[in-house]
Each structure stands twice: as C-alpha cells, then as structure tokens.
Amino acid sequence: LGQATHQRTAHGGRRRAQGSGRPIGASVGGDDEDGAAGCLRLDDVARGSDPEPVHEGIQVTVKVGPKEKKCYGEQVAKTELLVAEFETLNHRKVSVTVLSPHATVFQEHEREKVKTAFTSSEAGPHWMCIQNDEAEPAEVHLTVKAGPEAKDYSQIAKKEHLEETQVTLRRVEESLRNYHSNVLYIRAREERMRRTNDSTAFRVISFCIFNVCLMIAVGGWQMLYFKRFFRSKKII
C-alpha cells in the first residue's frame, strides 16, 4: 500500500495526514452507492490539523507503484461543478480516469499533467483514478475542488461588476444550493433503502409462512397415510 499525504482546507485551514490508497483491479461504479471496493475516500485520509492557510479544496500527494492503480472518491451533488487536477512530481506519465457512479466522465492516457472540469449529471460518489503503467513508481499531486470551491468568484465579480459583499452572498447561496441537493439525494437514497428493507422483510415473512403451511400440510398427509397403512394391516 502506498503512502498518501492529504490536505483538506475549510475556511483557510489545512489538515495533513498519512494514509494509504488501495489499488483496484476491476472497474469502479455500478449499483454500489457507497463507492467501489478497493478505493479510498479523500475525507478518510484526514487525521490532524495545521492552521497554515491555503486555497480551499482537497490536495493529495499519492505514490502510485509500478503497474498499479489507485482511486480516490469525493461525494458530489447533482449539477455540481467538479474540478480535478493531476500533476506528476517526478515527470512520470500516468493515465487518469474520472468516474461517476454509473459512467466514465473523463479519461486521459500517458500524461504528466491533466486538468478537467465538468458538471455532475447525477449525485453520488465520483472517483478519480490514477494508473501507473510504467516500471517505476510515480508521485502524483491531486487537487479536487467541488461546488463553490471550484468556481473562480474573482472572475465572476469582474464580469458581473459585483462587490465583495455580493460575492460572499453568491458563495453562500451556492453552498446552500449544494447542501439542499445533498439533502434531497440522501432522502431519496434513504427512501430507496427503506423500500429495499420492506421488500426483503416481506419476502422473509412470506417464506416463513410458506414453510409453516408446508409443514402443516406434510404433517397432515403423513397422519392420513399412516392411518390408512395401519388399517390396511388391520393394526387399528
């Protein structure tokens, strides 16, 4: 397992930690809402804190071994802007894939630096996968920004001639909109899980009732059979 140095910032703070990403050998996605096996969420790497201010977002330095693939995920709401930037520190070339819960969003091969930005079409975990096809290990600096963190509000302020207070309000509005989208996603997911639990419980109860009815029917048939058998032998 390779070592990963993680930096997560919120309101000007930075957090560092040592963690590990696990390589995967299969495709990521499918019906699993929580992500893919063999992958690591970016938030799971955080451990400590350091008050040195940096830009908002997630920054991870990943060491990818030879012929190895690692994926890191971030929970994203529907119609949320996501910006991912990959840059190798030792001039190695890597392949990069960005995956949504059910599709491949972006893919590049044999690059030293890759940057992509897109608006998510569905809510759920989005995975940033790095694959090293070379015979030497590669260190990759991964930067991920989502929602308001991904937007350059200075450019928006210049374009729309907004004051600092208006920019702050715009940022808060965007954060609340993303929060509302996440709440709706969690509610829909909870409803789906509830329906699955109800369906499973109904099937289990139906199977138990069927077993009980079958046992009663078999027991009654056995009583009638032995009764006829004993009468034919004139035992009773």
C-alpha positions as a LaTeX table, in Angstrom:
\begin{tabular}{lrrr}
\hline
Residue & $x$ (\AA) & $y$ (\AA) & $z$ (\AA) \\
\hline
Leu1 & 0.00 & 0.00 & 0.00 \\
Gly2 & 1.37 & 3.38 & $-0.96$ \\
Gln3 & 1.54 & 6.42 & 1.29 \\
Ala4 & $-0.64$ & 9.46 & 0.63 \\
Thr5 & $-0.19$ & 12.96 & 2.06 \\
His6 & $-3.57$ & 14.65 & 2.44 \\
Gln7 & $-4.51$ & 18.32 & 2.77 \\
Arg8 & $-8.12$ & 19.34 & 3.33 \\
Thr9 & $-8.95$ & 23.03 & 3.76 \\
Ala10 & $-12.05$ & 24.73 & 5.03 \\
His11 & $-12.18$ & 28.47 & 5.73 \\
Gly12 & $-8.41$ & 28.87 & 5.36 \\
Gly13 & $-7.25$ & 25.90 & 7.45 \\
Arg14 & $-5.14$ & 22.93 & 6.34 \\
Arg15 & $-5.16$ & 19.35 & 7.55 \\
Arg16 & $-2.38$ & 16.83 & 6.99 \\
Ala17 & $-2.21$ & 13.13 & 7.50 \\
Gln18 & $-0.61$ & 9.94 & 6.35 \\
Gly19 & $-2.96$ & 7.44 & 4.76 \\
Ser20 & $-2.97$ & 4.71 & 2.17 \\
Gly21 & $-4.88$ & 4.14 & $-1.01$ \\
Arg22 & $-5.62$ & 0.59 & $-2.08$ \\
Pro23 & $-5.13$ & $-0.44$ & $-5.71$ \\
Ile24 & $-8.08$ & $-1.88$ & $-7.56$ \\
Gly25 & $-8.11$ & $-4.43$ & $-10.30$ \\
Ala26 & $-11.65$ & $-4.04$ & $-11.56$ \\
Ser27 & $-13.86$ & $-1.31$ & $-12.88$ \\
Val28 & $-15.43$ & 1.19 & $-10.49$ \\
Gly29 & $-19.10$ & 2.11 & $-10.43$ \\
Gly30 & $-22.24$ & 0.01 & $-10.69$ \\
Asp31 & $-25.09$ & $-0.04$ & $-8.23$ \\
Asp32 & $-22.99$ & 0.42 & $-5.12$ \\
Glu33 & $-23.98$ & 3.80 & $-3.69$ \\
Asp34 & $-21.08$ & 3.98 & $-1.32$ \\
Gly35 & $-18.34$ & 3.66 & $-3.91$ \\
Ala36 & $-16.17$ & 0.90 & $-5.22$ \\
Ala37 & $-14.26$ & $-1.82$ & $-3.50$ \\
Gly38 & $-10.56$ & $-1.13$ & $-3.25$ \\
Cys39 & $-10.96$ & 2.66 & $-3.32$ \\
Leu40 & $-10.43$ & 5.29 & $-0.65$ \\
Arg41 & $-12.46$ & 8.42 & 0.01 \\
Leu42 & $-10.42$ & 11.61 & 0.21 \\
Asp43 & $-12.04$ & 12.58 & 3.51 \\
Asp44 & $-10.98$ & 9.25 & 5.08 \\
Val45 & $-7.31$ & 10.25 & 4.88 \\
Ala46 & $-7.62$ & 13.26 & 7.20 \\
Arg47 & $-6.26$ & 12.94 & 10.74 \\
Gly48 & $-4.71$ & 16.14 & 12.14 \\
Ser49 & $-4.73$ & 19.88 & 11.52 \\
Asp50 & $-2.30$ & 22.69 & 10.73 \\
Pro51 & $-3.53$ & 26.30 & 10.69 \\
Glu52 & $-1.40$ & 27.41 & 7.72 \\
Pro53 & $-3.82$ & 28.91 & 5.15 \\
Val54 & $-4.02$ & 27.54 & 1.60 \\
His55 & $-6.63$ & 27.55 & $-1.16$ \\
Glu56 & $-9.87$ & 25.77 & $-0.45$ \\
Gly57 & $-10.29$ & 22.24 & $-1.77$ \\
Ile58 & $-8.65$ & 18.87 & $-1.37$ \\
Gln59 & $-4.99$ & 18.27 & $-2.13$ \\
Val60 & $-3.46$ & 14.79 & $-2.03$ \\
Thr61 & 0.01 & 13.63 & $-2.95$ \\
Val62 & $-0.26$ & 9.97 & $-3.96$ \\
Lys63 & 2.52 & 7.49 & $-4.52$ \\
Val64 & 1.46 & 5.01 & $-7.20$ \\
Gly65 & 3.61 & 1.91 & $-7.55$ \\
Pro66 & 4.64 & 0.27 & $-10.83$ \\
Lys67 & 1.71 & $-1.24$ & $-12.75$ \\
Glu68 & $-0.62$ & $-0.02$ & $-10.02$ \\
Lys69 & $-3.98$ & 1.76 & $-9.99$ \\
Lys70 & $-5.43$ & 3.86 & $-7.17$ \\
Cys71 & $-8.77$ & 5.62 & $-6.89$ \\
Tyr72 & $-9.89$ & 8.40 & $-4.56$ \\
Gly73 & $-13.52$ & 9.50 & $-4.26$ \\
Glu74 & $-15.50$ & 12.59 & $-3.40$ \\
Gln75 & $-19.22$ & 12.86 & $-2.71$ \\
Val76 & $-20.79$ & 15.21 & $-5.26$ \\
Ala77 & $-24.34$ & 16.54 & $-5.55$ \\
Lys78 & $-26.29$ & 16.62 & $-8.81$ \\
Thr79 & $-25.45$ & 19.50 & $-11.19$ \\
Glu80 & $-22.42$ & 20.39 & $-9.05$ \\
Leu81 & $-19.20$ & 21.69 & $-10.59$ \\
Leu82 & $-16.19$ & 19.44 & $-10.03$ \\
Val83 & $-12.60$ & 20.36 & $-10.92$ \\
Ala84 & $-9.83$ & 17.76 & $-10.75$ \\
Glu85 & $-6.15$ & 18.41 & $-11.48$ \\
Phe86 & $-3.41$ & 15.77 & $-11.68$ \\
Glu87 & 0.32 & 16.53 & $-11.88$ \\
Thr88 & 3.24 & 14.12 & $-11.52$ \\
Leu89 & 6.12 & 15.30 & $-9.34$ \\
Asn90 & 8.85 & 13.09 & $-10.85$ \\
His91 & 7.97 & 13.63 & $-14.54$ \\
Arg92 & 6.35 & 10.21 & $-14.87$ \\
Lys93 & 3.45 & 9.69 & $-17.23$ \\
Val94 & 0.22 & 8.32 & $-15.78$ \\
Ser95 & $-3.29$ & 7.56 & $-17.01$ \\
Val96 & $-6.20$ & 9.36 & $-15.40$ \\
Thr97 & $-9.87$ & 8.36 & $-15.27$ \\
Val98 & $-12.77$ & 10.20 & $-13.62$ \\
Leu99 & $-15.81$ & 8.04 & $-12.90$ \\
Ser100 & $-19.36$ & 8.91 & $-11.87$ \\
Pro101 & $-21.50$ & 6.31 & $-10.06$ \\
His102 & $-22.56$ & 4.70 & $-13.34$ \\
Ala103 & $-20.35$ & 6.04 & $-16.15$ \\
Thr104 & $-16.90$ & 7.23 & $-17.20$ \\
Val105 & $-16.79$ & 11.03 & $-17.26$ \\
Phe106 & $-13.20$ & 11.73 & $-18.35$ \\
Gln107 & $-10.17$ & 9.73 & $-19.43$ \\
Glu108 & $-6.60$ & 10.62 & $-20.46$ \\
His109 & $-3.59$ & 8.37 & $-21.04$ \\
Glu110 & 0.16 & 8.85 & $-20.60$ \\
Arg111 & 0.17 & 12.46 & $-19.39$ \\
Glu112 & 2.33 & 14.35 & $-16.87$ \\
Lys113 & $-0.33$ & 16.97 & $-16.13$ \\
Val114 & $-4.10$ & 16.72 & $-16.58$ \\
Lys115 & $-6.89$ & 19.10 & $-15.59$ \\
Thr116 & $-10.61$ & 18.55 & $-16.11$ \\
Ala117 & $-13.79$ & 20.34 & $-15.06$ \\
Phe118 & $-17.36$ & 19.16 & $-15.50$ \\
Thr119 & $-20.84$ & 19.47 & $-14.02$ \\
Ser120 & $-22.11$ & 16.24 & $-12.48$ \\
Ser121 & $-25.21$ & 14.72 & $-14.08$ \\
Glu122 & $-26.07$ & 12.58 & $-11.05$ \\
Ala123 & $-25.49$ & 12.67 & $-7.32$ \\
Gly124 & $-23.20$ & 10.23 & $-5.58$ \\
Pro125 & $-19.51$ & 9.38 & $-5.20$ \\
His126 & $-17.23$ & 10.39 & $-8.07$ \\
Trp127 & $-13.88$ & 8.60 & $-8.32$ \\
Met128 & $-10.54$ & 9.97 & $-9.51$ \\
Cys129 & $-8.39$ & 7.04 & $-10.62$ \\
Ile130 & $-4.64$ & 7.17 & $-11.31$ \\
Gln131 & $-2.92$ & 4.31 & $-13.12$ \\
Asn132 & 0.83 & 3.94 & $-13.48$ \\
Asp133 & 1.74 & 1.68 & $-16.40$ \\
Glu134 & 5.49 & 2.27 & $-16.10$ \\
Ala135 & 8.04 & 0.13 & $-14.30$ \\
Glu136 & 8.96 & 2.90 & $-11.81$ \\
Pro137 & 6.76 & 4.40 & $-9.05$ \\
Ala138 & 5.14 & 7.78 & $-9.65$ \\
Glu139 & 4.16 & 10.55 & $-7.27$ \\
Val140 & 1.04 & 12.41 & $-8.32$ \\
His141 & $-0.30$ & 15.63 & $-6.83$ \\
Leu142 & $-4.11$ & 15.50 & $-6.96$ \\
Thr143 & $-6.25$ & 18.60 & $-6.41$ \\
Val144 & $-10.03$ & 18.29 & $-6.25$ \\
Lys145 & $-12.49$ & 21.16 & $-5.88$ \\
Ala146 & $-16.27$ & 20.78 & $-5.85$ \\
Gly147 & $-19.18$ & 23.19 & $-5.67$ \\
Pro148 & $-18.37$ & 26.77 & $-4.62$ \\
Glu149 & $-14.70$ & 25.83 & $-4.12$ \\
Ala150 & $-14.42$ & 25.03 & $-7.84$ \\
Lys151 & $-15.67$ & 28.43 & $-9.02$ \\
Asp152 & $-13.42$ & 31.43 & $-9.50$ \\
Tyr153 & $-15.51$ & 34.13 & $-7.87$ \\
Ser154 & $-12.93$ & 36.81 & $-8.63$ \\
Gln155 & $-13.60$ & 36.35 & $-12.34$ \\
Ile156 & $-17.35$ & 36.31 & $-11.71$ \\
Ala157 & $-17.06$ & 39.56 & $-9.74$ \\
Lys158 & $-15.12$ & 41.25 & $-12.56$ \\
Lys159 & $-17.53$ & 40.03 & $-15.21$ \\
Glu160 & $-20.72$ & 40.99 & $-13.37$ \\
His161 & $-19.23$ & 44.00 & $-11.52$ \\
Leu162 & $-20.07$ & 42.60 & $-8.08$ \\
Glu163 & $-18.94$ & 43.99 & $-4.75$ \\
Glu164 & $-17.22$ & 41.88 & $-2.11$ \\
Thr165 & $-20.44$ & 41.51 & $-0.10$ \\
Gln166 & $-22.34$ & 40.37 & $-3.18$ \\
Val167 & $-19.63$ & 37.83 & $-3.97$ \\
Thr168 & $-19.84$ & 36.47 & $-0.42$ \\
Leu169 & $-23.62$ & 36.20 & $-0.70$ \\
Arg170 & $-23.26$ & 34.44 & $-4.04$ \\
Arg171 & $-20.86$ & 31.96 & $-2.47$ \\
Val172 & $-23.23$ & 31.32 & 0.46 \\
Glu173 & $-26.14$ & 30.89 & $-1.93$ \\
Glu174 & $-24.19$ & 28.32 & $-3.94$ \\
Ser175 & $-23.22$ & 26.46 & $-0.76$ \\
Leu176 & $-26.84$ & 26.33 & 0.40 \\
Arg177 & $-27.96$ & 25.11 & $-3.02$ \\
Asn178 & $-25.41$ & 22.28 & $-2.94$ \\
Tyr179 & $-26.40$ & 21.45 & 0.63 \\
His180 & $-30.05$ & 21.24 & $-0.42$ \\
Ser181 & $-29.13$ & 18.96 & $-3.33$ \\
Asn182 & $-27.21$ & 16.68 & $-0.97$ \\
Val183 & $-30.18$ & 16.55 & 1.42 \\
Leu184 & $-32.51$ & 15.58 & $-1.44$ \\
Tyr185 & $-30.03$ & 12.91 & $-2.57$ \\
Ile186 & $-29.75$ & 11.46 & 0.94 \\
Arg187 & $-33.53$ & 11.50 & 1.34 \\
Ala188 & $-34.02$ & 9.68 & $-1.97$ \\
Arg189 & $-31.34$ & 7.17 & $-1.03$ \\
Glu190 & $-32.97$ & 6.60 & 2.37 \\
Glu191 & $-36.35$ & 6.04 & 0.69 \\
Arg192 & $-34.78$ & 3.55 & $-1.72$ \\
Met193 & $-33.13$ & 1.67 & 1.16 \\
Arg194 & $-36.42$ & 1.66 & 3.07 \\
Arg195 & $-38.22$ & 0.12 & 0.09 \\
Thr196 & $-35.48$ & $-2.49$ & $-0.21$ \\
Asn197 & $-35.76$ & $-3.34$ & 3.50 \\
Asp198 & $-39.56$ & $-3.57$ & 3.30 \\
Ser199 & $-39.35$ & $-5.81$ & 0.26 \\
Thr200 & $-36.78$ & $-8.06$ & 1.94 \\
Ala201 & $-38.87$ & $-8.27$ & 5.13 \\
Phe202 & $-41.99$ & $-9.14$ & 3.12 \\
Arg203 & $-40.15$ & $-11.92$ & 1.29 \\
Val204 & $-38.76$ & $-13.35$ & 4.53 \\
Ile205 & $-42.20$ & $-13.31$ & 6.20 \\
Ser206 & $-43.80$ & $-14.89$ & 3.12 \\
Phe207 & $-41.14$ & $-17.61$ & 3.07 \\
Cys208 & $-41.71$ & $-18.33$ & 6.79 \\
Ile209 & $-45.48$ & $-18.55$ & 6.31 \\
Phe210 & $-44.97$ & $-20.86$ & 3.34 \\
Asn211 & $-42.69$ & $-23.11$ & 5.43 \\
Val212 & $-45.25$ & $-23.28$ & 8.23 \\
Cys213 & $-48.09$ & $-24.11$ & 5.80 \\
Leu214 & $-45.91$ & $-26.71$ & 4.09 \\
Met215 & $-45.03$ & $-28.36$ & 7.41 \\
Ile216 & $-48.72$ & $-28.48$ & 8.43 \\
Ala217 & $-49.71$ & $-29.95$ & 5.06 \\
Val218 & $-46.93$ & $-32.57$ & 5.17 \\
Gly219 & $-47.81$ & $-33.45$ & 8.78 \\
Gly220 & $-51.50$ & $-33.91$ & 7.88 \\
Trp221 & $-50.62$ & $-36.03$ & 4.85 \\
Gln222 & $-48.34$ & $-38.22$ & 6.99 \\
Met223 & $-51.13$ & $-38.77$ & 9.57 \\
Leu224 & $-53.62$ & $-39.82$ & 6.86 \\
Tyr225 & $-51.06$ & $-42.06$ & 5.17 \\
Phe226 & $-50.10$ & $-43.92$ & 8.36 \\
Lys227 & $-53.77$ & $-44.20$ & 9.35 \\
Arg228 & $-54.63$ & $-45.90$ & 6.04 \\
Phe229 & $-51.50$ & $-48.04$ & 6.28 \\
Phe230 & $-52.32$ & $-49.32$ & 9.78 \\
Arg231 & $-55.93$ & $-50.01$ & 8.80 \\
Ser232 & $-54.80$ & $-51.97$ & 5.74 \\
Lys233 & $-52.60$ & $-54.11$ & 8.02 \\
Lys234 & $-55.53$ & $-54.41$ & 10.45 \\
Ile235 & $-53.40$ & $-53.00$ & 13.23 \\
Ile236 & $-56.09$ & $-50.49$ & 14.16 \\
\hline
\end{tabular}
